mmCIF file as gemmi writes it, N, C-alpha and C atoms, coordinates in Angstrom:
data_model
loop_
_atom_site.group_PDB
_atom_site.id
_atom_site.type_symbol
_atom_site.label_atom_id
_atom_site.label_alt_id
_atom_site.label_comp_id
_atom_site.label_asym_id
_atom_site.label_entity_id
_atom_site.label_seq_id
_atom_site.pdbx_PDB_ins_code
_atom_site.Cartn_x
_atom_site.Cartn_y
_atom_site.Cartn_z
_atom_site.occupancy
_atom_site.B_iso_or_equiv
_atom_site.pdbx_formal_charge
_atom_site.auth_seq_id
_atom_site.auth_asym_id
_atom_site.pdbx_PDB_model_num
ATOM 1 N N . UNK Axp A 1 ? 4.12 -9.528 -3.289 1 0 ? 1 A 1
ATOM 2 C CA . UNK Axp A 1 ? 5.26 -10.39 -3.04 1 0 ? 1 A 1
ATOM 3 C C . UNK Axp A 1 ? 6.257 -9.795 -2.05 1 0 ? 1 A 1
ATOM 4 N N . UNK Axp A 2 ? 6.125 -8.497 -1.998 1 0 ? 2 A 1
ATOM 5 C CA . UNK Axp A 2 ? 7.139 -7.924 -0.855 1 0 ? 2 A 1
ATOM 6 C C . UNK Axp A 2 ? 6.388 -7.701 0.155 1 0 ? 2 A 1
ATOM 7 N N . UNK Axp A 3 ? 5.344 -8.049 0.391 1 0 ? 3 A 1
ATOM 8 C CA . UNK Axp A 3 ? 4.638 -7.745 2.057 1 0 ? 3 A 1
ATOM 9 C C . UNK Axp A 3 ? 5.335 -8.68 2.914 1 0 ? 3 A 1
ATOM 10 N N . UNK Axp A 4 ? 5.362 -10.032 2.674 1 0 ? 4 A 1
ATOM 11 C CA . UNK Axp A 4 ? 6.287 -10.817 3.383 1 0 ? 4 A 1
ATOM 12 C C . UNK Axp A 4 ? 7.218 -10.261 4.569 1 0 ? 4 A 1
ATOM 13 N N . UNK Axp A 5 ? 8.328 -10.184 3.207 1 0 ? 5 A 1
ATOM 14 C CA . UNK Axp A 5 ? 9.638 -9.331 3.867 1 0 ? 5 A 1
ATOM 15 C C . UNK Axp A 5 ? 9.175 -7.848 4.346 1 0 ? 5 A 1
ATOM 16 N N . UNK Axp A 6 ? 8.582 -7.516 4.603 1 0 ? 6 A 1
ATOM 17 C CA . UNK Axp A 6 ? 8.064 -6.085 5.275 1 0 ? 6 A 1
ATOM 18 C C . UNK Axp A 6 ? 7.405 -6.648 6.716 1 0 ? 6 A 1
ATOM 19 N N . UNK Axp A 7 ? 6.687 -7.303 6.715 1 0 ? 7 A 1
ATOM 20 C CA . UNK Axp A 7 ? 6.604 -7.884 7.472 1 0 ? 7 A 1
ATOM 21 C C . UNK Axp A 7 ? 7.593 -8.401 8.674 1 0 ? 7 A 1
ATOM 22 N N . UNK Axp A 8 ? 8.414 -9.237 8.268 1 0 ? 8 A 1
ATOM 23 C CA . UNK Axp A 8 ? 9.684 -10.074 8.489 1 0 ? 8 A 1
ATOM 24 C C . UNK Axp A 8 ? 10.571 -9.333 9.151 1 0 ? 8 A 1
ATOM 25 N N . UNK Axp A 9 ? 10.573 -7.775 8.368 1 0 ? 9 A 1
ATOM 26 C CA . UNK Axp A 9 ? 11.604 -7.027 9.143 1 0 ? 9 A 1
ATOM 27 C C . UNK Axp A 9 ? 11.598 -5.898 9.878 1 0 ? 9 A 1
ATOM 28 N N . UNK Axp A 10 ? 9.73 -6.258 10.576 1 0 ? 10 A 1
ATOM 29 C CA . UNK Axp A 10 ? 9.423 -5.642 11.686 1 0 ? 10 A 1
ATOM 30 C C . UNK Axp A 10 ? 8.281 -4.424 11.466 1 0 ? 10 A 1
ATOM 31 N N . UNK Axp A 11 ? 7.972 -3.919 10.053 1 0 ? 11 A 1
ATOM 32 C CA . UNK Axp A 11 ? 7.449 -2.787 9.392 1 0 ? 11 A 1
ATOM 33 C C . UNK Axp A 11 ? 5.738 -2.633 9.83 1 0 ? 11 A 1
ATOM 34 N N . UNK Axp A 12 ? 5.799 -1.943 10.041 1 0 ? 12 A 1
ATOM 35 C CA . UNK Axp A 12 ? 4.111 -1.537 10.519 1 0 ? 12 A 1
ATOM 36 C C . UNK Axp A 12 ? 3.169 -1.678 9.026 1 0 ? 12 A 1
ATOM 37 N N . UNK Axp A 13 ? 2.649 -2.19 8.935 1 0 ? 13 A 1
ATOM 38 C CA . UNK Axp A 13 ? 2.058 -2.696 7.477 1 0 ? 13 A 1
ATOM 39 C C . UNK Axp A 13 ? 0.457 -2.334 7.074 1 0 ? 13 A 1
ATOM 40 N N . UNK Axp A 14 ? 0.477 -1.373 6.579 1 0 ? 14 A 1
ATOM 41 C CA . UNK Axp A 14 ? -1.489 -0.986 5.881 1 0 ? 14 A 1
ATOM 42 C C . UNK Axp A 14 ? -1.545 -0.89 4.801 1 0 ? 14 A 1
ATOM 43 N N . UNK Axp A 15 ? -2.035 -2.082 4.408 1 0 ? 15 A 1
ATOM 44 C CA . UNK Axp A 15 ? -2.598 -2.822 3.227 1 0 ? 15 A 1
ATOM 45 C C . UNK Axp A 15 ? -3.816 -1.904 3.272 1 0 ? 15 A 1
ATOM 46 N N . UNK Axp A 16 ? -4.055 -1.224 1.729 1 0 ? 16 A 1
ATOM 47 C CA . UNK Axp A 16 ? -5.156 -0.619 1.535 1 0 ? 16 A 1
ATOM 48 C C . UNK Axp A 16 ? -5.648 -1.235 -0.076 1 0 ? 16 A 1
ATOM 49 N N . UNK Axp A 17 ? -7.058 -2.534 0.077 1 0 ? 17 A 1
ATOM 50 C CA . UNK Axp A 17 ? -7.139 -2.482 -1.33 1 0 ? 17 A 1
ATOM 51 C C . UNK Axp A 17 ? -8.531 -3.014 -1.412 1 0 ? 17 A 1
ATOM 52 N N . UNK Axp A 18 ? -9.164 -2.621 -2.234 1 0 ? 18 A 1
ATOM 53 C CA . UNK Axp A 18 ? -10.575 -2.763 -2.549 1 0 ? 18 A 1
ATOM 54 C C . UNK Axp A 18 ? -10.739 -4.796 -2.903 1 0 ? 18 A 1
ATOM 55 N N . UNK Axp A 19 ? -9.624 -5.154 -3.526 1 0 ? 19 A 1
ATOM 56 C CA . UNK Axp A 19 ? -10.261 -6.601 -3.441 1 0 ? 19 A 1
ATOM 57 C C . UNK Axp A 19 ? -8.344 -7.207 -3.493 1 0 ? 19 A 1
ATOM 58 N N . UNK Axp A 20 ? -8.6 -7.366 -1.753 1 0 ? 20 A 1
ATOM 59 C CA . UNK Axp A 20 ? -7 -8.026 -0.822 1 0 ? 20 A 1
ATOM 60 C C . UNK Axp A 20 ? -7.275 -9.346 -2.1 1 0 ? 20 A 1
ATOM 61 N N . UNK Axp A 21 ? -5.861 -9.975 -2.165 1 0 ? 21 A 1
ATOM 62 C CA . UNK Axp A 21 ? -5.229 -11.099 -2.23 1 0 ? 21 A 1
ATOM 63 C C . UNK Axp A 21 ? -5.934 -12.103 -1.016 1 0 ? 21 A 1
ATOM 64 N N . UNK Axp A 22 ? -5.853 -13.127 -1.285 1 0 ? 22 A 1
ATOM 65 C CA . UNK Axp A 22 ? -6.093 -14.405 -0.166 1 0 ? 22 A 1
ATOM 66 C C . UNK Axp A 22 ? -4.812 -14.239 0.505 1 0 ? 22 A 1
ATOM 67 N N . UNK Axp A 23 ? -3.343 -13.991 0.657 1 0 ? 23 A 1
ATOM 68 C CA . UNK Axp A 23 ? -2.658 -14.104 1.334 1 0 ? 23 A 1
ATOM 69 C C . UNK Axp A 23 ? -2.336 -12.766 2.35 1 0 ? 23 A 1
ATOM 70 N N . UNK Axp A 24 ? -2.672 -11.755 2.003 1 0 ? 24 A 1
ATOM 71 C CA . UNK Axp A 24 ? -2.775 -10.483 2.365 1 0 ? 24 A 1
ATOM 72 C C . UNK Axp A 24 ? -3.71 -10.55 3.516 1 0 ? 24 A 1
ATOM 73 N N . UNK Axp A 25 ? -5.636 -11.372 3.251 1 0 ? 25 A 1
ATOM 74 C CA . UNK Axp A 25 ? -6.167 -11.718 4.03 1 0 ? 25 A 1
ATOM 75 C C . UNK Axp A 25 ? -5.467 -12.438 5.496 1 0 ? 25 A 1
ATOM 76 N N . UNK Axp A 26 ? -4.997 -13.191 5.086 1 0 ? 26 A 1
ATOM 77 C CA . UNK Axp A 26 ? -4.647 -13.958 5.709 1 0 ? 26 A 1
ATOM 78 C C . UNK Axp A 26 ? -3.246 -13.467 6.793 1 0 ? 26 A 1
ATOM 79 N N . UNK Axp A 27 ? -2.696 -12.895 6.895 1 0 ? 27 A 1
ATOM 80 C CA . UNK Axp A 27 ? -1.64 -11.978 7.096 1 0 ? 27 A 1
ATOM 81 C C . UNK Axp A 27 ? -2.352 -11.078 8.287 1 0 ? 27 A 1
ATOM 82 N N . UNK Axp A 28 ? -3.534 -10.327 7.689 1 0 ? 28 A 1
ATOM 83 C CA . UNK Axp A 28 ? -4.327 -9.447 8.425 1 0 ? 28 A 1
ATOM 84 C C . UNK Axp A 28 ? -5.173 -10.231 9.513 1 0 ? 28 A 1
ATOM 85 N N . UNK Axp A 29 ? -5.841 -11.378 9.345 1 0 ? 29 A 1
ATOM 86 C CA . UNK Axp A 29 ? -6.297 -12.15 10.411 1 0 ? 29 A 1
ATOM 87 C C . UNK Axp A 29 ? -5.361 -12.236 11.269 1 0 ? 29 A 1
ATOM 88 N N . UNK Axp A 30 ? -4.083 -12.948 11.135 1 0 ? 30 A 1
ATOM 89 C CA . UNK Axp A 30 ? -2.626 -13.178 12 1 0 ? 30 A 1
ATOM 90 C C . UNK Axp A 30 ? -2.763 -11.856 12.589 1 0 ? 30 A 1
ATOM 91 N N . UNK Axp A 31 ? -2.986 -10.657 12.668 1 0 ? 31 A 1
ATOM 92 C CA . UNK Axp A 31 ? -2.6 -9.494 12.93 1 0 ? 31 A 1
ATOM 93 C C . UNK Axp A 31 ? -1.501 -9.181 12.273 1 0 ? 31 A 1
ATOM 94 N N . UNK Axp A 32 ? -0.939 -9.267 11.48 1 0 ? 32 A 1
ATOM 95 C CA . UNK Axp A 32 ? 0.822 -9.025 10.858 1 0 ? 32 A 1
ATOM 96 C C . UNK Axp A 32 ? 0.393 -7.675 9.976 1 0 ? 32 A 1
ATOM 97 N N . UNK Axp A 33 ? -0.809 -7.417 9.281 1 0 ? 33 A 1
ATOM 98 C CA . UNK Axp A 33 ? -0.565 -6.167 8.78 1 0 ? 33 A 1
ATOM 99 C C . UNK Axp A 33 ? -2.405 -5.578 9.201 1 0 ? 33 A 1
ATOM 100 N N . UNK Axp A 34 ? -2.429 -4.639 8.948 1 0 ? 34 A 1
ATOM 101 C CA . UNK Axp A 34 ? -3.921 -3.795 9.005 1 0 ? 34 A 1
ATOM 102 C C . UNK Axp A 34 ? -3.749 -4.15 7.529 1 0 ? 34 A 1
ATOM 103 N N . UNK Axp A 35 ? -5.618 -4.469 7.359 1 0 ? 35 A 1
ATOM 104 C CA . UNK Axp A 35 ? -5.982 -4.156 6.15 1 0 ? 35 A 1
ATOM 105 C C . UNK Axp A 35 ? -7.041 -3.465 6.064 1 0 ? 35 A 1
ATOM 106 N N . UNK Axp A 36 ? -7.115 -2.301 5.546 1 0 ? 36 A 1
ATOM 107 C CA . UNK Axp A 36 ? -8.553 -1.844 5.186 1 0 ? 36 A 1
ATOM 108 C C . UNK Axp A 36 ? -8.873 -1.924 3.676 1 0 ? 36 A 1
ATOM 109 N N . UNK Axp A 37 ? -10.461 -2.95 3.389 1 0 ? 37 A 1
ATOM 110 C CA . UNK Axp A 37 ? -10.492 -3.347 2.371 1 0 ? 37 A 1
ATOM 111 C C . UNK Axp A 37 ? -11.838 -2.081 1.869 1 0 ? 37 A 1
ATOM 112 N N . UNK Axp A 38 ? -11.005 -1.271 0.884 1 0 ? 38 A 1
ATOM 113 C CA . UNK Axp A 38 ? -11.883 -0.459 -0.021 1 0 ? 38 A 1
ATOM 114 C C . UNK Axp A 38 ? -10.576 -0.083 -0.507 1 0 ? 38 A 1
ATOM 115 N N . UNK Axp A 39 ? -11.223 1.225 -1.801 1 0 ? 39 A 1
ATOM 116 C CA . UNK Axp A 39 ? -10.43 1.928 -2.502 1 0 ? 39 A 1
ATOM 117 C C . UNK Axp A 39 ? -8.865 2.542 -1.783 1 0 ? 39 A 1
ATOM 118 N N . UNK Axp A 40 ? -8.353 2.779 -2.03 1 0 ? 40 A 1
ATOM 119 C CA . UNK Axp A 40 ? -6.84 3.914 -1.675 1 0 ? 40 A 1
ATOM 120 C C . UNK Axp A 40 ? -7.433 5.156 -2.153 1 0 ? 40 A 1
ATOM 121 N N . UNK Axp A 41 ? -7.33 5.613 -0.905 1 0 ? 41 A 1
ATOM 122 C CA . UNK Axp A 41 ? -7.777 7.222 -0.844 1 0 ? 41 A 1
ATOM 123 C C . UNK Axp A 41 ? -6.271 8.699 -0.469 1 0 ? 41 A 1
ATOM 124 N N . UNK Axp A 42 ? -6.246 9.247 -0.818 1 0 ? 42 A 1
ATOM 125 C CA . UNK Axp A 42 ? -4.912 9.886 -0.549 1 0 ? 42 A 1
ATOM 126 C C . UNK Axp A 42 ? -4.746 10.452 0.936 1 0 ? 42 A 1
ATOM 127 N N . UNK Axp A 43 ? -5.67 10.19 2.042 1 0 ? 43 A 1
ATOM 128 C CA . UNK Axp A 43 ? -5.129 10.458 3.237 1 0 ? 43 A 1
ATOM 129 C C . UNK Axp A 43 ? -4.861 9.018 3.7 1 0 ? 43 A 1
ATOM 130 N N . UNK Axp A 44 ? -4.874 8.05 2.714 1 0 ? 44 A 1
ATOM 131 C CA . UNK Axp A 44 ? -4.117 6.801 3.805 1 0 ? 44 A 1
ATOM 132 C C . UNK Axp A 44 ? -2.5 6.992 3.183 1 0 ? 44 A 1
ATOM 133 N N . UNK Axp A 45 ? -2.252 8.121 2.453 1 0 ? 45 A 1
ATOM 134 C CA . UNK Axp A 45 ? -0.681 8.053 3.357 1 0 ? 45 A 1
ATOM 135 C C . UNK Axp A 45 ? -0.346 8.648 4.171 1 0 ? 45 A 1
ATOM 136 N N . UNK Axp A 46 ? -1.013 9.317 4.721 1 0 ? 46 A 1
ATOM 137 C CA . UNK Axp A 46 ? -0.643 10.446 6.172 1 0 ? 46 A 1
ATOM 138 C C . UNK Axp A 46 ? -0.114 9.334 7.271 1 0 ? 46 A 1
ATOM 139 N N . UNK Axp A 47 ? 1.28 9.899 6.932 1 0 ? 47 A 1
ATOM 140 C CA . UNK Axp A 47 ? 2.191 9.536 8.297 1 0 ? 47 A 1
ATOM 141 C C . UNK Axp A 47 ? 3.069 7.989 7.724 1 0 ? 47 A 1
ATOM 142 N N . UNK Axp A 48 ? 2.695 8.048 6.306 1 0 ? 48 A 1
ATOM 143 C CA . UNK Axp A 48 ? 3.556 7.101 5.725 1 0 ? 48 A 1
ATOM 144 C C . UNK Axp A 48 ? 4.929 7.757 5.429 1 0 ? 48 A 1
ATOM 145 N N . UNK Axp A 49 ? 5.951 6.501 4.917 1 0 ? 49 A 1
ATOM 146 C CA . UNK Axp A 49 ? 7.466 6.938 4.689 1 0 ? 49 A 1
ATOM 147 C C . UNK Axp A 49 ? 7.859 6.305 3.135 1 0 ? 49 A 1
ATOM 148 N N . UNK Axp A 50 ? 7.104 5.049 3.047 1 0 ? 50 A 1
ATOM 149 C CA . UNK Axp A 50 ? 6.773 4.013 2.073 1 0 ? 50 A 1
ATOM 150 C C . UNK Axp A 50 ? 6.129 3.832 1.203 1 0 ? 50 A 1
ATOM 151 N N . UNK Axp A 51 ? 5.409 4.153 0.528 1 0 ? 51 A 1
ATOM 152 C CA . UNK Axp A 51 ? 3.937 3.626 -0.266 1 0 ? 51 A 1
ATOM 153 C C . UNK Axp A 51 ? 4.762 2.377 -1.557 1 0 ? 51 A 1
ATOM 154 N N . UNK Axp A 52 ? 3.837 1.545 -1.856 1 0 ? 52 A 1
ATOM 155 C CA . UNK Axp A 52 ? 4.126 0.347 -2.479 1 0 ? 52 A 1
ATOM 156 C C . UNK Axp A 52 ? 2.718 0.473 -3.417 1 0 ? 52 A 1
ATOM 157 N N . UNK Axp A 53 ? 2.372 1.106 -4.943 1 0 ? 53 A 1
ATOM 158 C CA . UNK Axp A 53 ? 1.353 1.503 -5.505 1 0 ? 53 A 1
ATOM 159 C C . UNK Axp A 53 ? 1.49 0.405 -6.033 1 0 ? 53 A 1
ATOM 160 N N . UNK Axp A 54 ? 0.797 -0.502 -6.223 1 0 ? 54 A 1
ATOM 161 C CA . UNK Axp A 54 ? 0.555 -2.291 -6.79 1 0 ? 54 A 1
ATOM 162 C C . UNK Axp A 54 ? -0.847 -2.663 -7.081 1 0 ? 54 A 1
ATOM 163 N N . UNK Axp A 55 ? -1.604 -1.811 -7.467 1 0 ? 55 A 1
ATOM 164 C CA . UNK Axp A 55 ? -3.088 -1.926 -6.817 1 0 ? 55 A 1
ATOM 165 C C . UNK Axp A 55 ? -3.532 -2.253 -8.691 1 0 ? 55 A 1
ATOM 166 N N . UNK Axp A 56 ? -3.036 -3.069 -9.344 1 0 ? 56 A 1
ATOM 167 C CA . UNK Axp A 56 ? -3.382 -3.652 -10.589 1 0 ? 56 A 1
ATOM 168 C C . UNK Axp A 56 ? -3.692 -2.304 -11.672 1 0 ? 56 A 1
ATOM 169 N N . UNK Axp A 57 ? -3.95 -1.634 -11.505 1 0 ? 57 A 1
ATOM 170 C CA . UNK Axp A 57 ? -4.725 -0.517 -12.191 1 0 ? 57 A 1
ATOM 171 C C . UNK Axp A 57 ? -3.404 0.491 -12.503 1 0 ? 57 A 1
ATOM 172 N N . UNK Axp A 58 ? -2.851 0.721 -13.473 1 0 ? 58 A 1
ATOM 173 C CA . UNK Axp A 58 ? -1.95 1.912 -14.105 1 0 ? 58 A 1
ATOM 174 C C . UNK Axp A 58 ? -2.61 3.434 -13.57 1 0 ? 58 A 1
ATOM 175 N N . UNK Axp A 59 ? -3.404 3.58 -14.183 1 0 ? 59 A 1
ATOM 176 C CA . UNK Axp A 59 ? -4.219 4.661 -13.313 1 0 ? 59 A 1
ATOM 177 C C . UNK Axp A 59 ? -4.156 5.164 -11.946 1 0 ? 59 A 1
ATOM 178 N N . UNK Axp A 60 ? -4.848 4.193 -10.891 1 0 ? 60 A 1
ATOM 179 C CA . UNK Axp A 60 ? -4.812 4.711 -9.468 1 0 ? 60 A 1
ATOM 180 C C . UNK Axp A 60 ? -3.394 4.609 -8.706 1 0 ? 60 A 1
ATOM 181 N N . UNK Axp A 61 ? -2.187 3.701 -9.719 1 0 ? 61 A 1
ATOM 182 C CA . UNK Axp A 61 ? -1.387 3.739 -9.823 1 0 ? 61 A 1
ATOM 183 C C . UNK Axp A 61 ? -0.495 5.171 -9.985 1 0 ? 61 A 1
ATOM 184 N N . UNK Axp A 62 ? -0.719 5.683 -10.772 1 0 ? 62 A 1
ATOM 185 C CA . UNK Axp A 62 ? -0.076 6.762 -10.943 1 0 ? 62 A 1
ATOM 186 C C . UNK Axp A 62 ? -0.846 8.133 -10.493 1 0 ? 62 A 1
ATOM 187 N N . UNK Axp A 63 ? -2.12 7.974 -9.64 1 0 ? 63 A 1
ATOM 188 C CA . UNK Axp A 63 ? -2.289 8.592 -8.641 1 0 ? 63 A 1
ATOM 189 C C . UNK Axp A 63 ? -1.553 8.47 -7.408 1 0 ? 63 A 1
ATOM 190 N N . UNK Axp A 64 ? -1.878 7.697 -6.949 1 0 ? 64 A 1
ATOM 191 C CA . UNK Axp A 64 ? -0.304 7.126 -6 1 0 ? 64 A 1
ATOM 192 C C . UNK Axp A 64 ? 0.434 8.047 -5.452 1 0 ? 64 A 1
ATOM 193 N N . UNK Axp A 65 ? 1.501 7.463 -7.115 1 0 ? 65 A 1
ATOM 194 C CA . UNK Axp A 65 ? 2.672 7.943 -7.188 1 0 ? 65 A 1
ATOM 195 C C . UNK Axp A 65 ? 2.367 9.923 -7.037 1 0 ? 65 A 1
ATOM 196 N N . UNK Axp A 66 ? 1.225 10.566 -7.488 1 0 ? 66 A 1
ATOM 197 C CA . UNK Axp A 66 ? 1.635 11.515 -7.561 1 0 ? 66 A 1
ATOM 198 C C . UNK Axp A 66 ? 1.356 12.405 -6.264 1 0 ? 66 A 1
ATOM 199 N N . UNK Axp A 67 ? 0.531 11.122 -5.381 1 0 ? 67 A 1
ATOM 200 C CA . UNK Axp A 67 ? -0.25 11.762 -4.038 1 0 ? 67 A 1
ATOM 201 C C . UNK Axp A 67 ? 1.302 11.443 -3.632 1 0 ? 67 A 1
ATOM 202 N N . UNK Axp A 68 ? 2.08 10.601 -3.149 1 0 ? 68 A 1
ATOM 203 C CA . UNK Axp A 68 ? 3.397 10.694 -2.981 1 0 ? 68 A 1
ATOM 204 C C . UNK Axp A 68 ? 4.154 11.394 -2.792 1 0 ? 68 A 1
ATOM 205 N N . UNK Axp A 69 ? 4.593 11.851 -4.492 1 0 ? 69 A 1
ATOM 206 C CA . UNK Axp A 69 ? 5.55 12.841 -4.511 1 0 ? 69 A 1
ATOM 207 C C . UNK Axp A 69 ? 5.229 14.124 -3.832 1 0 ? 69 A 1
ATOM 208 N N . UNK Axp A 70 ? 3.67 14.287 -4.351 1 0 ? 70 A 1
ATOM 209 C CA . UNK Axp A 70 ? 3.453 16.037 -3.302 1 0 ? 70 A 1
ATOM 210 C C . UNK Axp A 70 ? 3.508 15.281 -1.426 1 0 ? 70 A 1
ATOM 211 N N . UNK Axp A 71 ? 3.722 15.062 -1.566 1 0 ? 71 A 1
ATOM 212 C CA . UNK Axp A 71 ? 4.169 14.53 0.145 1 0 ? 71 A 1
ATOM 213 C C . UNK Axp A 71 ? 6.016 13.943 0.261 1 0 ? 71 A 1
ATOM 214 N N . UNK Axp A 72 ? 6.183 14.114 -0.766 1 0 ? 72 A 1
ATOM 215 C CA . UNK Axp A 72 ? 7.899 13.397 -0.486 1 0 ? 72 A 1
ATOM 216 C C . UNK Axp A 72 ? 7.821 12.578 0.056 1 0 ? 72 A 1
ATOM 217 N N . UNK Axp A 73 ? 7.087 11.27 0.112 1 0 ? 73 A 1
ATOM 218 C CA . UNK Axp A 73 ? 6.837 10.259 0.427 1 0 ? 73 A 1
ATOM 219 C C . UNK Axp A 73 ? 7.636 9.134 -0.809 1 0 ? 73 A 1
ATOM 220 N N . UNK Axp A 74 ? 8.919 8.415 -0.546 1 0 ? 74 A 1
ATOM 221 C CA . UNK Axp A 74 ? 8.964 7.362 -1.198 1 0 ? 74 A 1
ATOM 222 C C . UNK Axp A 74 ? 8.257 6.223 -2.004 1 0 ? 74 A 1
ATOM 223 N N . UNK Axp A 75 ? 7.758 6.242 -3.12 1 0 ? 75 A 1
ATOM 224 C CA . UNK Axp A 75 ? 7.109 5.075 -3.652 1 0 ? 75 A 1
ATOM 225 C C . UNK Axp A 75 ? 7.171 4.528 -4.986 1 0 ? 75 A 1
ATOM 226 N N . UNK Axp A 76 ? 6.758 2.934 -4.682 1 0 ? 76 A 1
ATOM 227 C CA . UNK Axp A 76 ? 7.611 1.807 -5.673 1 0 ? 76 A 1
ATOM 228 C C . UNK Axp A 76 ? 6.361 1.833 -6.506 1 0 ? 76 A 1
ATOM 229 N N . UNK Axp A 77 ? 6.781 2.119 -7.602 1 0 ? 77 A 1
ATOM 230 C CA . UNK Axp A 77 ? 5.018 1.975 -8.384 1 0 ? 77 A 1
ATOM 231 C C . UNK Axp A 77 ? 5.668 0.352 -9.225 1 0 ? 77 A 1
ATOM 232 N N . UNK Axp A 78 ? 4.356 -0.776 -8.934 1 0 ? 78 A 1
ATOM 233 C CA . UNK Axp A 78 ? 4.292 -2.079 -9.613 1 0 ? 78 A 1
ATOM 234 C C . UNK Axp A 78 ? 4.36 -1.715 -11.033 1 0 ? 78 A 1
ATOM 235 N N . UNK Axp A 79 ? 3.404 -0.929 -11.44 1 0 ? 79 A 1
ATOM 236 C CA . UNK Axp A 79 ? 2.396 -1.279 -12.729 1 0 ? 79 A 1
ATOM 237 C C . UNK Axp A 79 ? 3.113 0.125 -13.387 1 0 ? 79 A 1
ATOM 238 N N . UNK Axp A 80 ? 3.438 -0.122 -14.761 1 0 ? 80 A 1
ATOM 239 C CA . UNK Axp A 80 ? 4.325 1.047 -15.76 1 0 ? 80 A 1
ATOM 240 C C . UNK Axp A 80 ? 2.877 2.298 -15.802 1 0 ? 80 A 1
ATOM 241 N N . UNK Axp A 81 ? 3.669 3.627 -15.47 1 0 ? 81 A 1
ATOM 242 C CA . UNK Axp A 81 ? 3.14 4.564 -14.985 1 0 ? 81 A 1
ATOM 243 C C . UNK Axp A 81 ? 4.136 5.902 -16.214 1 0 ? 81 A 1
């Protein structure tokens, strides 16, 4: 729900998820964000500032968050971690 506005307000956008949303798809055709559709692996945050961990799963979720923090990388975890 926040790719939108990330979008909107100019943000370089990589969607990383083993099974995208239809609107996410759709976004990525437009060109508006990269998507690479497989797992989240911890070098797709290299050179991030952002991470947005939403990826349904509590688990890879709070991998994420912890590939993150050892990077001081900001991130919004969706799913209770």
């Amino acid at each position: 729900r926040r790719l939108p506005g990330l979008v909107a307000a100019g943000a370089h956008v990589v969607v990383v998820a083993a099974h995208p949303a239809d609107d996410v798809r759709v976004l990525a055709a437009a060109g508006q964000v990269t998507l690479l559709e497989r797992p989240v692996l911890e070098a797709d945050l290299e050179g991030a500032w952002l991470v947005h961990a939403c990826t349904g799963d509590a688990a890879v979720d709070a991998a994420v968050a912890g590939w993150s923090e050892g990077r001081r990388t900001f991130c919004v975890v969706a799913s209770a971690v």
